[in-house]
PDB file of N, CA and C in Angstrom:
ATOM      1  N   UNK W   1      -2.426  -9.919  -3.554  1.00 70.00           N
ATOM      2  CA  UNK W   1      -3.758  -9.742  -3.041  1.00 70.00           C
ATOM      3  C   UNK W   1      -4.394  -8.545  -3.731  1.00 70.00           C
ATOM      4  N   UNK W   2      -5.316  -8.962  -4.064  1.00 77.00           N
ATOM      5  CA  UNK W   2      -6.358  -7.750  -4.893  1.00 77.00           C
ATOM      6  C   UNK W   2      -7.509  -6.782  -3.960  1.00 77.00           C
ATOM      7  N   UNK W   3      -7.380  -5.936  -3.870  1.00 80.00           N
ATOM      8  CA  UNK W   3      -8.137  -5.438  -2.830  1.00 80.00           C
ATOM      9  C   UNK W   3      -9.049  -4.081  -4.182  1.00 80.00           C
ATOM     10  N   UNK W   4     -10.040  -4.147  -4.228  1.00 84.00           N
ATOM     11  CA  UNK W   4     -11.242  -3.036  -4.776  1.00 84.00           C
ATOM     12  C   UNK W   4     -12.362  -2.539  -3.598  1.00 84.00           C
ATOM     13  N   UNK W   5     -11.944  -1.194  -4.081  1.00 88.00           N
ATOM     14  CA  UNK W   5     -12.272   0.324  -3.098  1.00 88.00           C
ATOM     15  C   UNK W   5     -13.014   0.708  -4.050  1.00 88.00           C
ATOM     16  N   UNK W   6     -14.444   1.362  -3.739  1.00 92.00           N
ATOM     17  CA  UNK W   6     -15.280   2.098  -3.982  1.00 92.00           C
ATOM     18  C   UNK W   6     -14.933   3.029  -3.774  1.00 92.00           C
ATOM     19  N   UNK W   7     -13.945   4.156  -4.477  1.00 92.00           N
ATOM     20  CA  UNK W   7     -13.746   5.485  -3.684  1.00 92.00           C
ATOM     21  C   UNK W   7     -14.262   6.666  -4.610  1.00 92.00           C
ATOM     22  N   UNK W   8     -15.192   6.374  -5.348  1.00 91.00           N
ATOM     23  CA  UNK W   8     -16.325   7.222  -6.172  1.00 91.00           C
ATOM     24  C   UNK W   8     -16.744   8.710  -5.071  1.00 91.00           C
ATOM     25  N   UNK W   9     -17.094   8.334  -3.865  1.00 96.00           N
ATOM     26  CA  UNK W   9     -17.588   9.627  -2.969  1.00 96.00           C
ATOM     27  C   UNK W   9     -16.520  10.501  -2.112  1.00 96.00           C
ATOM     28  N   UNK W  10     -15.833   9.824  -2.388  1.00 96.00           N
ATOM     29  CA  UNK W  10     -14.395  10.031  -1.767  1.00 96.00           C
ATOM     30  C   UNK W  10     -13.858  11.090  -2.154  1.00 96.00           C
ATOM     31  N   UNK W  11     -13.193  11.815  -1.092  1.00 96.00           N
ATOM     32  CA  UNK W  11     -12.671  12.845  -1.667  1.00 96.00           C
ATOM     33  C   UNK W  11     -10.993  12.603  -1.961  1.00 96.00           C
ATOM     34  N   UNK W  12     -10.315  13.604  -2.331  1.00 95.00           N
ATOM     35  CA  UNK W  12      -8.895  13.285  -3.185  1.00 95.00           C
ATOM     36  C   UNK W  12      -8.347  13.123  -1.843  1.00 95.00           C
ATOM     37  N   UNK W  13      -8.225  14.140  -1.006  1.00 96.00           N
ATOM     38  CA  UNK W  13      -7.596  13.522   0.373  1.00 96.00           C
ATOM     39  C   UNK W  13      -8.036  12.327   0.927  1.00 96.00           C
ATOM     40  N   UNK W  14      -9.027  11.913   1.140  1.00 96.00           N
ATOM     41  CA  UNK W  14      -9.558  10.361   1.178  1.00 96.00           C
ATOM     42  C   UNK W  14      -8.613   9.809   0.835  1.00 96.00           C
ATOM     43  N   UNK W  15      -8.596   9.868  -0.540  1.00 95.00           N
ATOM     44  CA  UNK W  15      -8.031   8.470  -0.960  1.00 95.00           C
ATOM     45  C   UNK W  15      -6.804   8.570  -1.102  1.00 95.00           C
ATOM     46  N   UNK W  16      -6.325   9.826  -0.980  1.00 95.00           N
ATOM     47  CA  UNK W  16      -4.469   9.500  -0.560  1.00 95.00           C
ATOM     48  C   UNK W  16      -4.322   8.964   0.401  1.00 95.00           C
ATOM     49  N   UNK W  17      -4.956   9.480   1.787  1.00 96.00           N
ATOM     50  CA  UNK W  17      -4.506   8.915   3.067  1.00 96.00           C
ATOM     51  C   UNK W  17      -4.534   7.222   2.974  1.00 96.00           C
ATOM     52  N   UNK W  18      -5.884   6.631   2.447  1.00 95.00           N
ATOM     53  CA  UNK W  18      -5.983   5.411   2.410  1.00 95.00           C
ATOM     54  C   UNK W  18      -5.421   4.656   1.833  1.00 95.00           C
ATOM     55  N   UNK W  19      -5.395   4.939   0.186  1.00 93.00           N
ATOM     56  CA  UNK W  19      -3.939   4.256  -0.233  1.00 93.00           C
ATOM     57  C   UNK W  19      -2.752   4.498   0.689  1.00 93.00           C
ATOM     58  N   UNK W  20      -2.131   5.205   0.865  1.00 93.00           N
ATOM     59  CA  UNK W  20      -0.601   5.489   1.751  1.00 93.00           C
ATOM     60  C   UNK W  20      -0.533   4.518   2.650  1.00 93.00           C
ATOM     61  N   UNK W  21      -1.472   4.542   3.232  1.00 94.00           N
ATOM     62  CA  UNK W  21      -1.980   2.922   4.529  1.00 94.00           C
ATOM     63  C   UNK W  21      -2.002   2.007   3.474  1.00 94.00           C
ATOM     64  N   UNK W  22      -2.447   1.695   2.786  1.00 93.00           N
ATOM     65  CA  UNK W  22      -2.111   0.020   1.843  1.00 93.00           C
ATOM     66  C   UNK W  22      -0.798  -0.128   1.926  1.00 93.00           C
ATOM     67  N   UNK W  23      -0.021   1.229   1.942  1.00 92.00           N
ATOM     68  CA  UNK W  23       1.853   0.765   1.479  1.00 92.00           C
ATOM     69  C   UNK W  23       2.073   0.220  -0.073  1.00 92.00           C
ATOM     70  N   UNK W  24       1.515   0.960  -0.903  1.00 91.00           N
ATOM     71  CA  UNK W  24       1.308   0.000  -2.507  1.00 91.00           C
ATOM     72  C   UNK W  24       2.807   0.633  -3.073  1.00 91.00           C
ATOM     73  N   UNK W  25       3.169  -0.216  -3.393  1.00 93.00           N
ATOM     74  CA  UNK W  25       4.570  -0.474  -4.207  1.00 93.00           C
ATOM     75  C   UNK W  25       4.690   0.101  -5.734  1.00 93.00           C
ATOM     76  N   UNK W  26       3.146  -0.006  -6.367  1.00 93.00           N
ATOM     77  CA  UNK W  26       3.222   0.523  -7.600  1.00 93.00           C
ATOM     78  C   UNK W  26       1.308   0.660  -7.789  1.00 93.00           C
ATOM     79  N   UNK W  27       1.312   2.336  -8.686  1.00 92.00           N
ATOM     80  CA  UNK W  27       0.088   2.750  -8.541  1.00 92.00           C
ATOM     81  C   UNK W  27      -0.097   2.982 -10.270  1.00 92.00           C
ATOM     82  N   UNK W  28      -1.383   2.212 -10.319  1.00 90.00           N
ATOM     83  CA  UNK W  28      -1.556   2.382 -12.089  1.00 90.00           C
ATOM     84  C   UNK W  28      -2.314   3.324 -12.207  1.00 90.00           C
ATOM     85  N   UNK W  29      -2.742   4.392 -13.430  1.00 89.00           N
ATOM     86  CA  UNK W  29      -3.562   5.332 -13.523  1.00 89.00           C
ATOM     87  C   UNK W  29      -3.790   4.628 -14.525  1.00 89.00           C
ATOM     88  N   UNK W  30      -5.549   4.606 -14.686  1.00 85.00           N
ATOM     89  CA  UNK W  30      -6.133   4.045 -16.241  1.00 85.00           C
ATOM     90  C   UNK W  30      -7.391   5.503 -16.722  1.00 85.00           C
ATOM     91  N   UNK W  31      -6.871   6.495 -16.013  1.00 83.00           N
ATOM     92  CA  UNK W  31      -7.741   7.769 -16.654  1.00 83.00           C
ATOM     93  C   UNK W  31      -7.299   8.594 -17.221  1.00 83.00           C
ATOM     94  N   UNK W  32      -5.902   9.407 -16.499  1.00 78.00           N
ATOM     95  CA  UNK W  32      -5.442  10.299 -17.454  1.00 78.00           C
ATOM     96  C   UNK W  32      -6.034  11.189 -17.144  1.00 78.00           C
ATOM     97  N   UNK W  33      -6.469  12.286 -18.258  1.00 77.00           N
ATOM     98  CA  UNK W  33      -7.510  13.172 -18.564  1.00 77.00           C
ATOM     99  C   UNK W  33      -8.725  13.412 -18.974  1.00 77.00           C
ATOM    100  N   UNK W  34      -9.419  11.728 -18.455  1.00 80.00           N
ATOM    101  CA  UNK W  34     -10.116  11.743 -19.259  1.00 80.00           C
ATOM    102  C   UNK W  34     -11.474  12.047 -17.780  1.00 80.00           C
ATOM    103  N   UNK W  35     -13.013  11.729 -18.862  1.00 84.00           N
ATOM    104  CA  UNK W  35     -13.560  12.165 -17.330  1.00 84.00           C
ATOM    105  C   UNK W  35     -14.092  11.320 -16.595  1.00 84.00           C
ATOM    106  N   UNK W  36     -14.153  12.154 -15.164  1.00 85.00           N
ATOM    107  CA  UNK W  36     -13.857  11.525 -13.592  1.00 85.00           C
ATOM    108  C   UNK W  36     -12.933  11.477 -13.185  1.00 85.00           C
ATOM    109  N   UNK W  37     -11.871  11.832 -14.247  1.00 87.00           N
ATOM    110  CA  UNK W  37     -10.126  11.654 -13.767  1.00 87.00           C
ATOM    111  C   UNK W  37      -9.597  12.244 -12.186  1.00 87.00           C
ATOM    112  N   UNK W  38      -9.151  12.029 -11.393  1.00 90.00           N
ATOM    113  CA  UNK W  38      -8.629  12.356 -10.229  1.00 90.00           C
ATOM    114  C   UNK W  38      -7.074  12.021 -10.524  1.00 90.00           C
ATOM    115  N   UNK W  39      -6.716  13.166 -11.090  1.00 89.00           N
ATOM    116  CA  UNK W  39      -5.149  13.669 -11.229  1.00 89.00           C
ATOM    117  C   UNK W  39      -4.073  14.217  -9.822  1.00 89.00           C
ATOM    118  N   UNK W  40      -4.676  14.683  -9.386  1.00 91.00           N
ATOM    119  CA  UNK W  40      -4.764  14.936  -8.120  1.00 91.00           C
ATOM    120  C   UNK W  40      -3.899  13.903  -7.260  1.00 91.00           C
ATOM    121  N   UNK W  41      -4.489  13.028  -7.198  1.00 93.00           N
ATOM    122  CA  UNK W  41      -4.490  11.652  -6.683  1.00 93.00           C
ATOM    123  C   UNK W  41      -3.043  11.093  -6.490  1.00 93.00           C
ATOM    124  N   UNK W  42      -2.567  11.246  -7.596  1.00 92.00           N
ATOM    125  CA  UNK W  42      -1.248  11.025  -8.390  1.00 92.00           C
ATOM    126  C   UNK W  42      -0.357  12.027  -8.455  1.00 92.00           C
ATOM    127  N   UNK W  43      -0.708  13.178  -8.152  1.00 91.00           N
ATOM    128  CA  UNK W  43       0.212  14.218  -7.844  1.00 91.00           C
ATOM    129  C   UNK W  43       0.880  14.027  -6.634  1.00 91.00           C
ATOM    130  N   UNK W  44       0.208  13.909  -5.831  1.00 90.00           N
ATOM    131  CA  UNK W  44       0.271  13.663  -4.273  1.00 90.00           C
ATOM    132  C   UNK W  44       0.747  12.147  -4.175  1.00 90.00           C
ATOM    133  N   UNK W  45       1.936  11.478  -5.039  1.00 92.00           N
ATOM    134  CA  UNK W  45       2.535  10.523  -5.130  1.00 92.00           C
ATOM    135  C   UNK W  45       2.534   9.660  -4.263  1.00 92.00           C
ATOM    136  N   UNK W  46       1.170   8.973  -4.961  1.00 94.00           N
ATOM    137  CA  UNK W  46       0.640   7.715  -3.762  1.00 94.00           C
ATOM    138  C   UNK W  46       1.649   6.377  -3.913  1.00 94.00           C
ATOM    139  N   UNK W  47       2.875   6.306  -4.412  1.00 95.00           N
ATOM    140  CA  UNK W  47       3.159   5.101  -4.058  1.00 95.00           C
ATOM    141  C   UNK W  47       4.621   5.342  -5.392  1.00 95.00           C
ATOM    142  N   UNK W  48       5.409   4.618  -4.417  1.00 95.00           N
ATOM    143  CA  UNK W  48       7.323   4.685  -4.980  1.00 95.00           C
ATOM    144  C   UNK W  48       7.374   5.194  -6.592  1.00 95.00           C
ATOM    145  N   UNK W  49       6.132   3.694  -7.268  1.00 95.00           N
ATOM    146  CA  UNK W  49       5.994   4.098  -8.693  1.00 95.00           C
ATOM    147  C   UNK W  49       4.697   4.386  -9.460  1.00 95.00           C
ATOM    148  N   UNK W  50       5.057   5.245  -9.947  1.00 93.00           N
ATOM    149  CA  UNK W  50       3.230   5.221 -10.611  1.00 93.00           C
ATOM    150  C   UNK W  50       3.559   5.136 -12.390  1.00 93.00           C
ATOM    151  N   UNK W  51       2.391   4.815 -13.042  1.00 91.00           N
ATOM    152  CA  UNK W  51       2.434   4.168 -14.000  1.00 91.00           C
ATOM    153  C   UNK W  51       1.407   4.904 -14.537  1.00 91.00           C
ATOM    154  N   UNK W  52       1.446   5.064 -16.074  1.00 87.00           N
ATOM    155  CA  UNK W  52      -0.219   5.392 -16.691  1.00 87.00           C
ATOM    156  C   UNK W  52      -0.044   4.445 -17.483  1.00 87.00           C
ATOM    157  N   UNK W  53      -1.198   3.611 -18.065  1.00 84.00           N
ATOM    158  CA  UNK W  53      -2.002   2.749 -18.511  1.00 84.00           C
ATOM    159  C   UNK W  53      -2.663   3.192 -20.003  1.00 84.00           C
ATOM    160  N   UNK W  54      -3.035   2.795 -21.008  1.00 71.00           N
ATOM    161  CA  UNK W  54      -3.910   2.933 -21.925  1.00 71.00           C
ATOM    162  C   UNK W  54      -5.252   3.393 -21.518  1.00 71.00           C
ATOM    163  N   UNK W  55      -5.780   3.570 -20.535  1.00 68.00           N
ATOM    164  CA  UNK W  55      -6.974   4.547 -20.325  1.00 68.00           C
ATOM    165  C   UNK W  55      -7.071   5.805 -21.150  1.00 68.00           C
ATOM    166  N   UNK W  56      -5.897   6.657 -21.067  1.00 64.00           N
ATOM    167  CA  UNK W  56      -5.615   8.002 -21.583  1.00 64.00           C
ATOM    168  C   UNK W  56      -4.598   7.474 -22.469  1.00 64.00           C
ATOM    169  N   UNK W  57      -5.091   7.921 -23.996  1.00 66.00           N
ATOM    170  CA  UNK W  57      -4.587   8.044 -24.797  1.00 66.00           C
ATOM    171  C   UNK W  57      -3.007   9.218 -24.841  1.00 66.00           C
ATOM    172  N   UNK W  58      -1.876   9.067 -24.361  1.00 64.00           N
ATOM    173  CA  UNK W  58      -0.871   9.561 -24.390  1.00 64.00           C
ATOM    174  C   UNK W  58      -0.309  10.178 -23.004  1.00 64.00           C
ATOM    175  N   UNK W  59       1.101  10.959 -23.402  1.00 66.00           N
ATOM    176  CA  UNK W  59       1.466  10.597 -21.955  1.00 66.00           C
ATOM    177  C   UNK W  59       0.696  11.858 -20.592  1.00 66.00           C
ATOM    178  N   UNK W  60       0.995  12.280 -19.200  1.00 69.00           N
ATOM    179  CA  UNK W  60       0.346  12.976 -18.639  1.00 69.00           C
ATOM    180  C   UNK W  60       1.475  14.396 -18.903  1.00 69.00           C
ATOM    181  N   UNK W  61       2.856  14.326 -19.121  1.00 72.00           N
ATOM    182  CA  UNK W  61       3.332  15.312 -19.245  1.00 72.00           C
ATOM    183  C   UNK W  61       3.689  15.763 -17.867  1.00 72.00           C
ATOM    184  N   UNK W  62       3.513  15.195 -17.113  1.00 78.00           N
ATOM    185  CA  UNK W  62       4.004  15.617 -15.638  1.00 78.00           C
ATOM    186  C   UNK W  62       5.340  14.699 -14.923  1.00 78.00           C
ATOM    187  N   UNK W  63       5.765  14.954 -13.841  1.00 81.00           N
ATOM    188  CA  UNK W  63       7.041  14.570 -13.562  1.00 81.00           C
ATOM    189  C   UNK W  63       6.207  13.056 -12.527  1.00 81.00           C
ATOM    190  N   UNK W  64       5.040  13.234 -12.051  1.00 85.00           N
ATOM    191  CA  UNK W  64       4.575  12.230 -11.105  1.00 85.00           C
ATOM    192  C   UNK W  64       4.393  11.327 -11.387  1.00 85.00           C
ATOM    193  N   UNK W  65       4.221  10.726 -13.019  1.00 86.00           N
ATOM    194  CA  UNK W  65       4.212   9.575 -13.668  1.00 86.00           C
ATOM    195  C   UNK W  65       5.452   9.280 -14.039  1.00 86.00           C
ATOM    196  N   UNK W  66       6.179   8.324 -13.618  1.00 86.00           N
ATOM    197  CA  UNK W  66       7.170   7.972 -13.719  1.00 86.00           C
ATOM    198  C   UNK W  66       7.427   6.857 -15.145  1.00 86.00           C
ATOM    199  N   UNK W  67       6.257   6.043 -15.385  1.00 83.00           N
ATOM    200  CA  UNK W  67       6.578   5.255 -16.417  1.00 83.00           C
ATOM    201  C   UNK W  67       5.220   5.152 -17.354  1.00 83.00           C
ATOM    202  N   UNK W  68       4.834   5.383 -18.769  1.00 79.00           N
ATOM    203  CA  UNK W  68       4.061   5.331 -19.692  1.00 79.00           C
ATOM    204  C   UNK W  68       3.905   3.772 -20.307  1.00 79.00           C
ATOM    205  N   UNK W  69       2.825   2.883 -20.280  1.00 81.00           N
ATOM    206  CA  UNK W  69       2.990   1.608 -20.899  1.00 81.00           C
ATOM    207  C   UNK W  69       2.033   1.944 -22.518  1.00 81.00           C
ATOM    208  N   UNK W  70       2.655   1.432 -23.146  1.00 76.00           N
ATOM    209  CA  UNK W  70       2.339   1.566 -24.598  1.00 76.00           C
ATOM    210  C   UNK W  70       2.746   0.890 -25.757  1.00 76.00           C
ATOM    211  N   UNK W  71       1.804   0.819 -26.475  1.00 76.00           N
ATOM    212  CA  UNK W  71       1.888   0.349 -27.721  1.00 76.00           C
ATOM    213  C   UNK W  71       2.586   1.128 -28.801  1.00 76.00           C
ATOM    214  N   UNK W  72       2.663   0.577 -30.145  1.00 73.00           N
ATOM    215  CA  UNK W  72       3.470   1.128 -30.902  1.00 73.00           C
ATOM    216  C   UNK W  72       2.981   2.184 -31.479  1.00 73.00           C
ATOM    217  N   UNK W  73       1.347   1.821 -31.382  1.00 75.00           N
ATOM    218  CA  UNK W  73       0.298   3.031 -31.692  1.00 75.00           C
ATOM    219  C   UNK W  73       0.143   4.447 -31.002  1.00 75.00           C
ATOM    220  N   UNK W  74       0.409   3.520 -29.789  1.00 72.00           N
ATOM    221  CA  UNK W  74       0.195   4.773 -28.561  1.00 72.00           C
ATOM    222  C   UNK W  74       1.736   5.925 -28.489  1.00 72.00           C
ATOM    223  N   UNK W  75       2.659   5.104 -29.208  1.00 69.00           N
ATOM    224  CA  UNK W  75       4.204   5.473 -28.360  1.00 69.00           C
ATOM    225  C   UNK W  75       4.311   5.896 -30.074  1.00 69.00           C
ATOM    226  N   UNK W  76       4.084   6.513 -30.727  1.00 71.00           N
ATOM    227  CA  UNK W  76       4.143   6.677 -32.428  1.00 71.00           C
ATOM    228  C   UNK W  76       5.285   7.864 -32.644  1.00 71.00           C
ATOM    229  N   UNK W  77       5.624   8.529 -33.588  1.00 72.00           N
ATOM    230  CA  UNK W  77       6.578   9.152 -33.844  1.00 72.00           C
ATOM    231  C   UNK W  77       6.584  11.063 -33.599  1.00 72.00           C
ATOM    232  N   UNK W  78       5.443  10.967 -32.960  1.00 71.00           N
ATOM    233  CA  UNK W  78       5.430  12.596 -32.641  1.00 71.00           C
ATOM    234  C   UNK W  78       5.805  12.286 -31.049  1.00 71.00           C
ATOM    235  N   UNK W  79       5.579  11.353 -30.361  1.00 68.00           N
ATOM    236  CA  UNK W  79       5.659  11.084 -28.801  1.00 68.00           C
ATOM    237  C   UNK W  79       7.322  10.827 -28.496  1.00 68.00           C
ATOM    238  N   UNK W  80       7.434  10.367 -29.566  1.00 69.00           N
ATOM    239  CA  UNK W  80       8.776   9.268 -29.657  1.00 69.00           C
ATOM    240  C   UNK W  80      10.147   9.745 -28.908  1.00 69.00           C
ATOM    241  N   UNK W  81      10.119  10.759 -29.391  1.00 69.00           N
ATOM    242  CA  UNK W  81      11.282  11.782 -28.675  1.00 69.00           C
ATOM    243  C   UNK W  81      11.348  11.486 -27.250  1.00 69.00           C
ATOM    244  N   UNK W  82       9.944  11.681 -26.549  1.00 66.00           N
ATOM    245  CA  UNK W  82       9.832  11.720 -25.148  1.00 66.00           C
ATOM    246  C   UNK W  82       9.956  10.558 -24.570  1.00 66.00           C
ATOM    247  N   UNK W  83      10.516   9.278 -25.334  1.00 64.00           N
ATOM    248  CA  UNK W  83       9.804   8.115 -24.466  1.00 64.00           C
ATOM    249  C   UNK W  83      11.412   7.279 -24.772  1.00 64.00           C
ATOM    250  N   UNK W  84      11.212   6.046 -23.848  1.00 64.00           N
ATOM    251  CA  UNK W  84      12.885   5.091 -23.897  1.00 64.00           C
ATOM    252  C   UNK W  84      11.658   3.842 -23.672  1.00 64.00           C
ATOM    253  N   UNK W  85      12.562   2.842 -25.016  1.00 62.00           N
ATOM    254  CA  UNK W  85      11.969   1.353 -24.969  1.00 62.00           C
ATOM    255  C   UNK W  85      13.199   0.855 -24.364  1.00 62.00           C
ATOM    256  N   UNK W  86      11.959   0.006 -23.093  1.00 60.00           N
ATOM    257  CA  UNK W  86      12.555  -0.646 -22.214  1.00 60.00           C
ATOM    258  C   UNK W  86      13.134  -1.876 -22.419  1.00 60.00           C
ATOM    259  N   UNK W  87      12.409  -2.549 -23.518  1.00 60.00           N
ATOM    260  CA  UNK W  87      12.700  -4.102 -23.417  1.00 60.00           C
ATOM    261  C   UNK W  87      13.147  -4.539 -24.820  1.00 60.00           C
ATOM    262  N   UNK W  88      13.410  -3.726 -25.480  1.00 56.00           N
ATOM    263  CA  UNK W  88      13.906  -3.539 -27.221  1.00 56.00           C
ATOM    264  C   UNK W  88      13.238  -3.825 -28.395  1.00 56.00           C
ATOM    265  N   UNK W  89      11.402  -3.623 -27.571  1.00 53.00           N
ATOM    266  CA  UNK W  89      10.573  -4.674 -29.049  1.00 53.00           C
ATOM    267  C   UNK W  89      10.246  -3.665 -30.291  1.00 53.00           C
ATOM    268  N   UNK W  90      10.674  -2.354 -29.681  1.00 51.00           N
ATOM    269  CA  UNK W  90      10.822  -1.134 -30.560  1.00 51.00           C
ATOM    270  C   UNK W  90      11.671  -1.058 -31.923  1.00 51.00           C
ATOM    271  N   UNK W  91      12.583  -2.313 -31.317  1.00 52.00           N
ATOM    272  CA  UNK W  91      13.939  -1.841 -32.236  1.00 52.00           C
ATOM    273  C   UNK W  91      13.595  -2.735 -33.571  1.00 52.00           C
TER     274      UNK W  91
END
């Protein structure tokens, strides 16, 4: 089930409490650092797993993102060190 929240006016506590009530299993970030970003959000580990997305070009560097999805572009050889291919299309 797809559920879209307007939470533009919202403040960061807002929208933790409200996600936490969804019970979401896995939380994607598609901002990063970029702007409007609510990092915040994701600090305050809204959900078992969180994920960053290609929104933000590289990884957040923090412990609250648990998994980076990326391309070969995105995941390139200065990042490389930091990162484990999951499914072997690396190899």
């Amino acid at each position: 089930m797809a559920i879209v929240i307007d939470a533009s006016a919202m403040t960061d506590t807002e929208i933790v409490n409200l996600v936490r009530g969804l019970s979401l299993d896995i939380a994607v970030d598609l901002k990063g650092f970029t702007s409007d970003a609510r990092p915040d959000i994701f600090l305050d580990r809204i959900a078992p797993l969180q994920v960053s997305f290609v929104g933000y070009p590289g990884t957040w560097g923090a412990a609250c993102m648990d998994y980076l999805i990326a391309d070969r572009v995105l995941a390139n050889p200065v990042i490389e060190k930091f990162t484990v291919d999951v499914d072997g299309a690396g190899e």
